[in-house]
Coordinates of C-alpha atoms and ligand atoms in Angstrom, one line a residue:
Chain A
M615 CA -20.7 23.4 -43.7
S616 CA -18.7 26.5 -43.1
A617 CA -14.9 26.4 -42.6
N618 CA -15.3 27.1 -38.9
T619 CA -17.3 23.9 -38.1
E620 CA -15.1 21.6 -40.2
S621 CA -12.8 19.7 -38.0
N622 CA -9.1 20.5 -38.6
P623 CA -7.3 17.1 -39.0
E624 CA -4.0 18.6 -37.9
M625 CA -5.5 19.8 -34.6
L626 CA -7.1 16.4 -34.0
A627 CA -4.0 14.5 -34.8
G628 CA -3.4 13.1 -31.4
V629 CA -2.0 9.6 -30.9
F630 CA -5.4 8.1 -31.4
Q631 CA -6.0 9.6 -34.8
Q632 CA -2.6 9.3 -36.2
E633 CA -2.6 5.7 -37.1
E634 CA -5.3 3.3 -38.1
A635 CA -5.3 0.0 -36.2
P636 CA -3.5 -2.7 -38.2
E637 CA -5.5 -5.3 -40.1
G638 CA -7.5 -7.5 -37.7
R639 CA -6.7 -5.4 -34.7
L640 CA -8.9 -3.0 -32.8
K641 CA -8.0 0.3 -31.2
V642 CA -9.7 0.9 -27.8
S643 CA -9.6 4.0 -25.8
F644 CA -9.4 3.0 -22.2
G645 CA -10.5 6.2 -20.4
P646 CA -10.5 9.0 -19.6
Q647 CA -14.2 8.4 -18.7
H648 CA -13.6 4.8 -17.8
P649 CA -14.0 4.5 -14.0
G650 CA -10.9 2.3 -13.9
S651 CA -8.5 4.5 -15.8
G652 CA -8.3 7.4 -13.4
H653 CA -7.9 10.7 -15.1
M654 CA -6.0 9.4 -18.0
R655 CA -6.4 7.4 -21.2
I656 CA -4.6 4.3 -22.3
I657 CA -4.9 3.6 -26.0
L658 CA -5.0 -0.1 -26.4
T659 CA -4.5 -2.0 -29.6
V660 CA -6.1 -5.4 -29.0
N661 CA -6.0 -8.6 -30.9
G662 CA -8.9 -10.5 -29.6
D663 CA -8.3 -10.6 -25.9
I664 CA -4.6 -9.8 -26.0
V665 CA -3.2 -6.3 -25.7
E666 CA -0.7 -5.8 -28.4
D667 CA 0.1 -2.1 -27.8
A668 CA -0.7 0.3 -25.0
V669 CA 0.1 4.0 -25.2
P670 CA -0.7 6.0 -22.0
D671 CA -2.1 9.4 -23.0
V672 CA -1.6 11.5 -19.9
G673 CA -2.0 15.2 -19.1
Y674 CA -5.8 15.5 -18.5
V675 CA -5.3 16.8 -15.0
H676 CA -2.3 19.0 -15.6
R677 CA -2.7 22.1 -13.6
G678 CA 0.7 23.8 -13.7
V679 CA 1.7 23.5 -10.1
E680 CA 5.3 24.2 -10.9
K681 CA 4.5 27.4 -12.7
M682 CA 2.0 28.5 -10.1
C683 CA 4.6 28.2 -7.4
E684 CA 6.6 31.0 -9.0
Y685 CA 3.8 33.5 -8.3
K686 CA 3.0 32.6 -4.8
N687 CA 5.0 33.0 -1.7
Y688 CA 6.4 30.1 0.3
I689 CA 3.4 29.7 2.5
Q690 CA 0.7 30.2 -0.1
N691 CA 2.3 27.4 -2.1
I692 CA 1.4 24.8 0.6
P693 CA -2.3 24.3 -0.1
H694 CA -1.6 24.2 -3.9
I695 CA 1.2 21.7 -3.8
E696 CA -0.7 19.2 -1.7
R697 CA -3.9 19.3 -3.7
P698 CA -2.8 17.0 -6.5
A699 CA -2.0 14.1 -4.2
I700 CA -5.0 14.0 -2.0
H701 CA -4.3 10.5 -0.6
D702 CA -0.8 11.5 0.4
S703 CA -1.0 15.2 1.2
S704 CA 1.6 15.0 4.0
G705 CA 4.0 13.0 1.9
T706 CA 3.7 15.5 -0.9
I707 CA 4.3 18.5 1.1
F708 CA 7.0 17.0 3.3
P709 CA 10.0 17.4 0.8
Y710 CA 8.8 20.9 -0.1
I711 CA 8.9 22.0 3.5
L712 CA 12.3 20.3 4.0
A713 CA 13.7 22.2 1.0
V714 CA 12.3 25.5 2.1
E715 CA 13.8 24.9 5.6
R716 CA 17.2 24.3 3.9
L717 CA 16.8 27.6 2.0
L718 CA 16.1 29.3 5.4
D719 CA 19.0 27.6 7.1
M720 CA 16.8 26.2 9.8
T721 CA 16.9 22.5 9.3
E722 CA 18.6 22.0 12.7
K723 CA 16.3 24.4 14.5
V724 CA 13.1 22.5 14.0
P725 CA 11.9 21.1 17.4
E726 CA 12.2 17.4 18.0
R727 CA 8.5 17.2 18.9
A728 CA 7.5 18.7 15.5
Q729 CA 9.8 16.2 13.7
Y730 CA 8.1 13.3 15.4
I731 CA 4.7 14.7 14.7
R732 CA 5.7 15.0 11.1
V733 CA 6.7 11.3 11.1
I734 CA 3.4 10.3 12.6
M735 CA 1.4 12.3 10.0
A736 CA 3.5 11.0 7.1
E737 CA 3.0 7.4 8.2
L738 CA -0.7 8.0 8.8
N739 CA -0.9 9.3 5.3
R740 CA 1.0 6.3 4.0
M741 CA -1.6 4.0 5.6
I742 CA -4.5 6.1 4.3
N743 CA -3.1 5.7 0.8
H744 CA -2.5 2.0 1.2
F745 CA -6.0 1.2 2.4
Y746 CA -7.3 3.1 -0.5
F747 CA -5.0 1.0 -2.7
F748 CA -6.5 -2.2 -1.3
G749 CA -10.0 -1.0 -1.8
I750 CA -9.5 0.0 -5.4
L751 CA -7.4 -3.1 -6.2
G752 CA -10.3 -5.1 -5.0
I753 CA -12.9 -3.4 -7.0
F754 CA -10.7 -3.6 -10.1
M755 CA -10.7 -7.4 -9.7
G756 CA -14.5 -7.3 -9.5
H757 CA -14.4 -7.9 -5.8
T758 CA -16.7 -5.4 -4.0
T759 CA -16.0 -6.2 -0.4
P760 CA -12.4 -4.8 -0.2
I761 CA -13.5 -1.4 -1.3
T762 CA -16.1 -1.1 1.5
W763 CA -13.5 -2.2 4.0
G764 CA -10.7 -0.2 2.6
M765 CA -12.7 3.0 2.6
G766 CA -14.2 2.3 6.0
D767 CA -10.9 1.5 7.7
R768 CA -9.2 4.4 6.0
D769 CA -11.7 6.7 7.6
Y770 CA -10.5 5.9 11.1
L771 CA -7.0 7.0 10.1
I772 CA -8.4 10.1 8.6
D773 CA -10.3 10.7 11.9
V774 CA -7.1 10.6 13.8
A775 CA -5.2 12.8 11.5
A776 CA -8.1 15.2 11.2
S777 CA -8.4 15.6 15.0
A778 CA -4.9 17.2 15.0
T779 CA -4.9 19.0 11.6
G780 CA -8.5 20.2 11.4
A781 CA -9.1 18.9 7.8
R782 CA -9.9 15.5 6.5
V783 CA -7.9 15.2 3.4
T784 CA -5.7 18.2 2.6
F785 CA -4.2 18.8 5.9
S786 CA -2.0 21.9 5.2
Y787 CA -0.3 20.9 8.4
F788 CA 3.4 21.2 7.8
V789 CA 4.9 24.6 7.6
P790 CA 8.5 25.8 7.5
G791 CA 9.7 25.7 11.1
G792 CA 7.5 22.9 12.3
V793 CA 3.9 22.0 12.3
R794 CA 1.0 24.4 12.6
T795 CA -0.7 23.2 15.8
D796 CA 0.2 21.1 18.7
L797 CA -1.6 17.8 19.1
P798 CA -5.0 18.1 20.8
Y799 CA -5.8 16.5 24.1
G800 CA -6.2 12.8 23.9
F801 CA -4.6 12.4 20.6
E802 CA -2.1 9.7 21.5
D803 CA -4.7 7.6 23.1
K804 CA -6.9 7.8 20.0
L805 CA -3.9 7.1 17.8
L806 CA -2.8 4.0 19.7
K807 CA -6.4 2.7 19.8
T808 CA -6.7 3.1 16.1
C809 CA -3.4 1.4 15.5
D810 CA -4.5 -1.6 17.6
Y811 CA -7.8 -1.8 15.7
L812 CA -6.1 -1.7 12.3
E813 CA -3.6 -4.3 13.4
S814 CA -6.6 -6.6 14.2
R815 CA -8.0 -5.9 10.7
I816 CA -5.0 -7.1 8.8
P817 CA -5.9 -10.8 8.9
A818 CA -9.3 -10.1 7.3
Y819 CA -7.6 -8.3 4.4
K820 CA -5.1 -11.1 4.1
A821 CA -7.9 -13.6 3.8
Y822 CA -9.6 -11.6 1.1
L823 CA -6.7 -10.5 -1.0
E824 CA -4.0 -13.0 -0.4
E825 CA -5.5 -16.3 0.5
N826 CA -8.6 -16.0 -1.5
P827 CA -7.9 -18.2 -4.5
F828 CA -9.8 -16.0 -7.0
A829 CA -7.8 -12.9 -6.0
R830 CA -4.6 -14.9 -6.3
M831 CA -5.5 -16.0 -9.8
R832 CA -6.2 -12.4 -10.8
L833 CA -3.0 -11.0 -9.3
T834 CA -0.3 -13.7 -9.7
G835 CA 1.8 -13.3 -12.8
V836 CA 0.0 -10.1 -13.9
G837 CA 2.1 -7.1 -14.9
V838 CA 5.5 -8.7 -14.1
I839 CA 8.4 -6.3 -13.9
K840 CA 11.9 -7.9 -13.6
R841 CA 14.3 -6.5 -11.1
S842 CA 16.7 -5.3 -13.9
D843 CA 13.8 -3.7 -15.8
A844 CA 12.5 -1.9 -12.6
V845 CA 15.9 -0.3 -12.1
A846 CA 16.4 0.5 -15.8
L847 CA 12.9 2.2 -16.0
G848 CA 13.6 4.2 -12.8
L849 CA 10.6 3.1 -10.9
A850 CA 9.9 4.1 -7.3
G851 CA 8.2 3.2 -4.1
P852 CA 6.3 -0.1 -3.6
T853 CA 6.5 -0.9 -7.3
L854 CA 10.3 -0.9 -7.1
R855 CA 10.3 -2.8 -3.9
G856 CA 7.9 -5.3 -5.3
S857 CA 10.5 -6.2 -7.9
G858 CA 13.1 -7.0 -5.2
V859 CA 15.0 -3.7 -5.0
K860 CA 15.6 -2.6 -1.5
S861 CA 15.3 1.2 -1.9
D862 CA 13.7 3.6 0.5
V863 CA 14.6 7.2 1.2
R864 CA 13.7 6.8 4.8
K865 CA 16.6 4.4 5.2
D866 CA 19.0 5.5 2.4
E867 CA 19.0 9.2 3.4
P868 CA 17.2 9.5 6.7
Y869 CA 15.3 12.7 7.3
S870 CA 13.2 14.0 10.2
L871 CA 14.5 11.6 12.8
Y872 CA 13.6 8.5 10.9
D873 CA 17.1 7.2 11.8
T874 CA 16.0 7.0 15.5
L875 CA 13.2 4.6 14.6
E876 CA 13.4 1.0 13.8
F877 CA 11.7 -0.4 10.8
N878 CA 12.3 -2.8 7.9
I879 CA 11.9 -2.2 4.2
P880 CA 9.7 -5.0 2.9
T881 CA 10.6 -6.3 -0.5
R882 CA 9.3 -9.1 -2.8
E883 CA 11.1 -10.9 -5.6
E884 CA 8.3 -11.8 -7.9
G885 CA 7.6 -8.4 -9.4
D886 CA 3.9 -9.1 -10.2
A887 CA 0.8 -7.4 -9.0
M888 CA 0.6 -9.9 -6.1
A889 CA 4.1 -8.9 -5.0
R890 CA 3.3 -5.2 -5.1
M891 CA 0.2 -5.8 -3.1
M892 CA 2.1 -7.7 -0.5
V893 CA 4.6 -4.9 -0.2
H894 CA 1.7 -2.6 0.6
F895 CA 0.6 -5.0 3.3
E896 CA 4.0 -5.2 4.9
E897 CA 4.3 -1.4 4.7
V898 CA 1.1 -0.9 6.6
K899 CA 2.5 -3.1 9.4
E900 CA 5.8 -1.2 9.4
S901 CA 4.0 2.1 9.4
L902 CA 1.9 1.0 12.4
S903 CA 5.1 0.1 14.3
I904 CA 6.7 3.4 13.3
V905 CA 3.7 5.4 14.5
R906 CA 3.8 3.6 17.8
Q907 CA 7.5 4.2 18.3
A908 CA 7.2 7.9 17.3
A909 CA 4.2 8.3 19.7
K910 CA 6.4 6.9 22.5
K911 CA 9.1 9.3 21.8
L912 CA 6.9 12.4 21.9
R913 CA 8.0 14.8 24.6
P914 CA 6.3 18.0 25.6
G915 CA 7.9 21.0 24.0
P916 CA 7.5 23.5 21.2
V917 CA 6.1 22.4 17.9
K918 CA 7.2 25.3 15.8
V919 CA 9.8 27.9 15.4
P920 CA 7.7 31.0 14.8
L921 CA 8.6 32.8 11.6
R922 CA 7.7 36.5 11.6
G923 CA 6.6 38.4 8.5
Q924 CA 7.3 37.2 4.9
I925 CA 9.6 34.3 4.5
R926 CA 12.5 35.1 2.1
G927 CA 14.8 32.2 1.1
K928 CA 18.5 33.0 0.8
V929 CA 19.8 33.2 -2.8
G930 CA 20.6 29.7 -3.9
E931 CA 19.0 26.4 -4.4
A932 CA 17.8 23.5 -2.2
Y933 CA 16.8 20.0 -2.9
A934 CA 15.0 17.6 -0.6
R935 CA 13.5 14.2 -1.1
T936 CA 11.3 12.0 1.1
E937 CA 9.6 8.6 0.7
G938 CA 6.0 9.3 -0.1
A939 CA 3.3 6.6 -0.1
R940 CA 3.7 6.0 -3.8
G941 CA 7.4 6.5 -4.1
M942 CA 10.1 9.1 -3.8
N943 CA 8.9 12.7 -3.9
S944 CA 11.5 15.3 -4.5
Y945 CA 11.5 19.1 -4.7
Y946 CA 14.2 21.3 -6.2
I947 CA 13.8 25.0 -5.4
I948 CA 15.8 27.9 -6.7
S949 CA 15.5 31.1 -4.8
D950 CA 16.6 34.6 -5.8
G951 CA 15.9 36.1 -2.5
Q952 CA 12.4 37.1 -3.3
I953 CA 9.3 36.3 -1.2
H954 CA 8.4 33.6 -3.8
P955 CA 10.6 30.9 -5.3
Y956 CA 12.3 31.5 -8.7
R957 CA 11.7 28.0 -9.8
V958 CA 10.2 24.9 -8.2
R959 CA 10.7 21.5 -9.8
V960 CA 8.5 18.7 -8.5
N961 CA 9.1 15.0 -9.1
T962 CA 6.8 12.4 -7.7
G963 CA 7.1 8.7 -7.5
D964 CA 3.8 8.4 -9.5
S965 CA 5.2 10.0 -12.6
R966 CA 8.2 7.6 -12.6
N967 CA 6.0 4.6 -12.3
L968 CA 4.2 5.6 -15.5
A969 CA 7.3 4.5 -17.3
A970 CA 6.4 0.9 -16.5
M971 CA 2.8 1.2 -17.9
R972 CA 3.5 0.3 -21.5
P973 CA 5.8 -2.7 -21.0
V974 CA 3.5 -4.1 -18.3
L975 CA 0.3 -3.9 -20.3
I976 CA 1.7 -5.3 -23.6
G977 CA 1.0 -9.0 -23.9
G978 CA -1.5 -9.1 -21.1
K979 CA -5.2 -9.7 -21.3
V980 CA -7.8 -6.8 -21.6
A981 CA -9.4 -7.9 -18.3
D982 CA -6.0 -7.6 -16.5
V983 CA -5.5 -4.0 -17.6
P984 CA -7.2 -2.4 -14.6
V985 CA -5.4 -4.6 -12.1
A986 CA -2.0 -4.1 -13.7
H987 CA -2.6 -0.4 -14.1
W988 CA -3.6 0.1 -10.5
S989 CA -1.0 -2.1 -9.0
L990 CA 1.7 0.1 -10.5
D991 CA 0.8 2.8 -7.9
Y992 CA 0.3 5.4 -10.5
W993 CA -1.9 8.3 -9.5
P994 CA -2.6 10.5 -12.6
V995 CA -3.3 13.7 -10.7
A996 CA 0.0 13.7 -8.7
S997 CA 1.9 12.7 -11.8
D998 CA 0.5 15.4 -14.1
R999 CA 0.6 18.0 -11.4
Chain B
M764 CA -2.7 -24.1 -7.4
K765 CA -3.5 -27.4 -5.8
T766 CA -7.1 -28.3 -5.2
S767 CA -6.6 -28.6 -1.4
E768 CA -5.0 -25.1 -1.4
F769 CA -7.8 -23.8 -3.5
L770 CA -10.5 -25.1 -1.1
K771 CA -8.6 -24.0 2.0
G772 CA -8.3 -20.4 0.6
L773 CA -11.9 -20.4 -0.4
A774 CA -13.0 -21.6 3.1
V775 CA -10.9 -19.0 4.8
S776 CA -12.2 -16.1 2.8
V777 CA -15.8 -17.2 2.9
W778 CA -15.5 -17.7 6.7
T779 CA -14.0 -14.2 7.1
G780 CA -16.8 -12.7 5.1
T781 CA -19.4 -14.5 7.2
V782 CA -17.9 -13.4 10.5
H783 CA -18.3 -9.8 9.3
L784 CA -22.0 -10.2 9.2
F785 CA -22.0 -10.1 13.0
R786 CA -19.6 -7.2 13.4
H787 CA -20.6 -3.6 14.1
R788 CA -21.4 -1.3 11.3
M789 CA -18.5 0.9 10.1
T790 CA -20.6 3.8 8.9
S791 CA -21.9 6.7 11.0
M792 CA -25.6 7.5 10.6
Y793 CA -25.1 11.0 9.3
P794 CA -27.1 13.3 9.4
E795 CA -28.9 11.7 12.4
T796 CA -25.7 11.6 14.2
Q797 CA -22.4 13.4 13.4
N798 CA -18.8 12.6 14.1
Y799 CA -16.5 15.6 14.0
P800 CA -13.0 14.5 14.9
N801 CA -12.3 17.8 16.5
T802 CA -15.0 20.1 17.9
E803 CA -12.8 23.1 18.9
M804 CA -12.4 26.3 17.0
Y805 CA -9.3 26.7 14.9
A806 CA -7.5 29.8 16.3
Y807 CA -4.1 31.3 15.8
D808 CA -2.1 32.9 18.5
P809 CA 0.0 35.6 16.9
K810 CA 2.1 36.2 20.0
K811 CA 3.3 32.6 20.2
G812 CA 3.2 32.1 16.4
V813 CA 1.4 28.7 16.8
A814 CA -2.2 27.8 16.1
V815 CA -4.6 26.1 18.5
S816 CA -5.7 22.8 16.9
G817 CA -9.4 22.8 15.9
W818 CA -11.6 22.1 13.0
R819 CA -11.2 24.3 10.0
G820 CA -14.7 25.0 8.9
R821 CA -16.7 28.2 8.5
H822 CA -15.0 31.4 9.6
Y823 CA -16.0 33.5 12.5
L824 CA -15.1 37.2 12.4
D825 CA -14.9 39.2 15.6
M826 CA -15.9 42.6 14.3
S827 CA -15.0 44.3 17.6
K828 CA -11.3 43.3 17.0
C829 CA -10.8 43.5 13.3
T830 CA -8.8 46.6 12.3
G831 CA -9.3 46.3 8.6
C832 CA -5.6 45.7 8.1
Q833 CA -6.3 43.4 5.0
L834 CA -3.6 40.9 6.0
C835 CA -6.1 38.0 5.7
F836 CA -7.1 39.3 2.2
I837 CA -3.4 39.4 1.2
A838 CA -2.8 35.9 2.5
C839 CA -5.8 34.5 0.6
E840 CA -5.0 36.5 -2.6
N841 CA -2.8 33.9 -4.1
I842 CA -4.5 30.8 -2.6
A843 CA -8.1 31.0 -3.5
E844 CA -9.0 34.7 -3.8
A845 CA -11.9 33.9 -1.5
I846 CA -11.6 37.0 0.8
E847 CA -12.8 40.4 -0.3
M848 CA -12.6 43.5 1.9
I849 CA -16.1 45.0 2.2
P850 CA -16.9 48.4 3.6
V851 CA -19.5 48.1 6.4
P852 CA -20.2 51.8 7.3
E853 CA -22.9 50.9 9.8
A854 CA -20.5 49.0 12.0
A855 CA -19.1 51.6 14.3
H856 CA -15.9 50.2 15.7
A857 CA -13.3 52.8 16.6
Q858 CA -10.3 50.5 15.8
N859 CA -11.4 50.0 12.2
K860 CA -10.9 53.5 10.7
K861 CA -11.8 52.6 7.2
S862 CA -14.7 50.3 8.3
I863 CA -13.7 47.5 6.0
Y864 CA -14.1 43.9 7.0
P865 CA -13.4 40.6 5.2
G866 CA -16.2 38.7 3.5
V867 CA -15.6 35.1 2.4
D868 CA -16.8 33.4 -0.8
Y869 CA -17.3 29.7 0.1
G870 CA -17.5 28.8 -3.5
R871 CA -13.8 29.5 -3.6
C872 CA -12.5 28.9 -0.1
V873 CA -10.3 25.8 0.3
F874 CA -10.4 25.9 4.1
C875 CA -6.7 26.1 4.4
G876 CA -6.8 28.5 7.3
F877 CA -3.8 30.6 6.3
C878 CA -6.0 33.7 6.6
V879 CA -6.5 32.9 10.3
D880 CA -2.7 32.5 10.6
A881 CA -2.2 35.9 9.0
C882 CA -4.5 37.9 11.3
P883 CA -2.5 39.7 14.0
F884 CA -5.4 40.9 16.0
Y885 CA -7.3 37.7 17.2
A886 CA -10.2 38.7 14.9
L887 CA -10.5 35.7 12.6
Y888 CA -11.3 32.1 13.6
M889 CA -12.6 28.9 12.0
T890 CA -15.4 27.1 13.6
P891 CA -16.2 23.3 13.6
V892 CA -19.2 23.8 11.2
A893 CA -18.6 22.8 7.7
E894 CA -22.1 22.2 6.5
I895 CA -22.3 25.0 4.0
S896 CA -24.5 24.2 1.1
E897 CA -26.9 26.4 -0.7
M898 CA -29.3 26.1 -3.6
N899 CA -28.0 29.3 -5.1
R900 CA -24.3 29.9 -5.7
N901 CA -24.5 33.5 -4.7
D902 CA -25.7 32.5 -1.2
L903 CA -22.3 30.9 -0.6
Y904 CA -20.9 34.4 -0.3
Y905 CA -20.8 35.4 3.3
S906 CA -20.7 39.1 4.1
P907 CA -18.7 40.4 7.2
V908 CA -21.9 40.8 9.2
E909 CA -22.9 37.2 8.4
L910 CA -19.5 36.0 9.4
S911 CA -19.7 37.7 12.7
V912 CA -22.7 35.7 13.8
P913 CA -21.5 32.4 15.3
P914 CA -22.7 29.5 13.1
V915 CA -25.5 27.3 14.3
P916 CA -24.1 23.8 14.8
N917 CA -26.0 20.9 13.4
P918 CA -28.3 19.8 16.3
A919 CA -27.8 16.1 15.6
P920 CA -26.0 14.3 18.5
K921 CA -22.2 14.2 18.3
V922 CA -20.8 10.7 18.4
H923 CA -17.3 9.3 18.5
V924 CA -15.9 6.0 17.2
N925 CA -15.4 3.3 19.8
F926 CA -13.2 0.3 18.9
D927 CA -14.2 -3.1 20.1
K928 CA -11.5 -5.8 19.7
K929 CA -13.9 -8.5 18.7
R930 CA -16.7 -6.8 16.9
G931 CA -15.0 -3.9 15.2
S932 CA -16.0 -0.3 15.6
H933 CA -19.2 1.4 16.5
D934 CA -20.4 4.9 17.2
E935 CA -20.8 5.9 20.8
R936 CA -22.6 8.9 22.1
Ligands
SF4_25 S1 -9.3 29.4 4.6 FE1 -7.8 29.7 2.9 S2 -9.0 29.8 1.1 FE2 -10.4 30.1 2.7 S3 -10.5 32.3 3.0 FE3 -8.9 31.6 4.4 S4 -7.0 31.8 3.2 FE4 -8.7 31.9 1.7
SF4_26 S1 -9.7 39.8 10.1 FE1 -7.7 40.2 11.0 S2 -6.3 40.2 9.2 FE2 -8.3 40.4 8.4 S3 -8.6 42.6 8.2 FE3 -9.4 42.1 10.2 S4 -7.7 42.3 11.6 FE4 -6.8 42.3 9.6

């Protein structure tokens, strides 16, 4: 064997290779090809059926969004930034747009209609994400029906959103100054009909995921995060609220006219997978009510402040945060007056929920790994960026 | 969990599943029928600065309006590098002095539509036809002349979703 083909042990010394499993234990690589791991790997040390150690090995889908943002102008960044979080493309782009508007000193100038349209789109995206969540949670429990329902019902929401935006998943709909297009004719009617339909679907999901004794056995007591731990780990979104912490950027720091709408922040005390799933349920209901209220408040008017030519941010920095479907998304942009940002820092709720992965999996059963992993609301692509 | 609770939960979920046997099918019968949420062309009005909502599918290039200003090319440059300016000497349009027109590589295009937003001369649109698949990768490249031919829509009947309170949703022509 020539020197070239011999493997270099130093290069291969990842987490997996570094240590042998202790006596009587087995090291299992859960992913990245495992359909349940997403685009990541969890290195499990198992003792029989019990997980003794779990090391998340992330970074498989890192694409350098932050660095790419430095080479593209403010508009060209939009399609790139929303690609990583396909189930929540509006929620991902929202804080970026708010931050750019702060750099352009035009936060107050955004028309009211555009702000309500943004609220509607963000809430539609939240529901799209949550129905996907139910579907995948079901299939991870070995329960095939929820995934067919989740994907099917999610598609009606996509239909509504796509009729306004012109794309099914990556909407590229929010731009600095408003939204790109006005709503098409008949949009509100379609929106309200879809909301009514989804409202009537909730009991079926409840029967399958909450009342179904087998689902309850699989979800209750799995992946418990105590309230104090959730705060200490810095978790976000439904995972944090599932542990009893009432925290939501929409209420804490209202943006885009969320303060004119009435809604609750559902929380649960238990902190297990069941609690997190119930928070998702309640959030779908709240989102339906927000969408209805926002649709009522839509008044005819402009949807965008036209921006001519290249956008140049003022010299300085801007920070904005919003509540995405999987937690708080925040953007921090530094501008040096060029047509492209000097630095963009992205923080998504997903990457913060990763902190809970290890404590949650340790001590559990191997069969509970997919459920606990998915219930944390961690989406590798958005987290790696 | 108590036995009575267990049995009740089991009955509720089995009953819910059984009821679904008699509900409408959720899926559309594509390609026999097709359900496009929006059947308009995506267009941009540079005077107002706002786009007209439509489906962002294959582009349509109006060669009699394109001036070869390359703004669409510049817009796409950092997004997907899908647009290339191609000289088309045989197209004699007075407003296009250099006779260069945009061609789009659909192997790269992400259908964001920012090239349409960049065009100041009402020359570029996006049509509600997104069924672009080829056996050969090179065929995904559309020259300006190909882009200037309006795409042939799928002849399958267009349907829309109709919601029925009791029996779920179904497609309606
Ligand atoms: S739609 Fe987007 S990716 Fe496609 S050619 Fe236009 S600017 Fe480029
Ligand atoms: S399509 Fe529009 S933007 Fe592109 S070169 Fe022609 S006129 Fe310019």
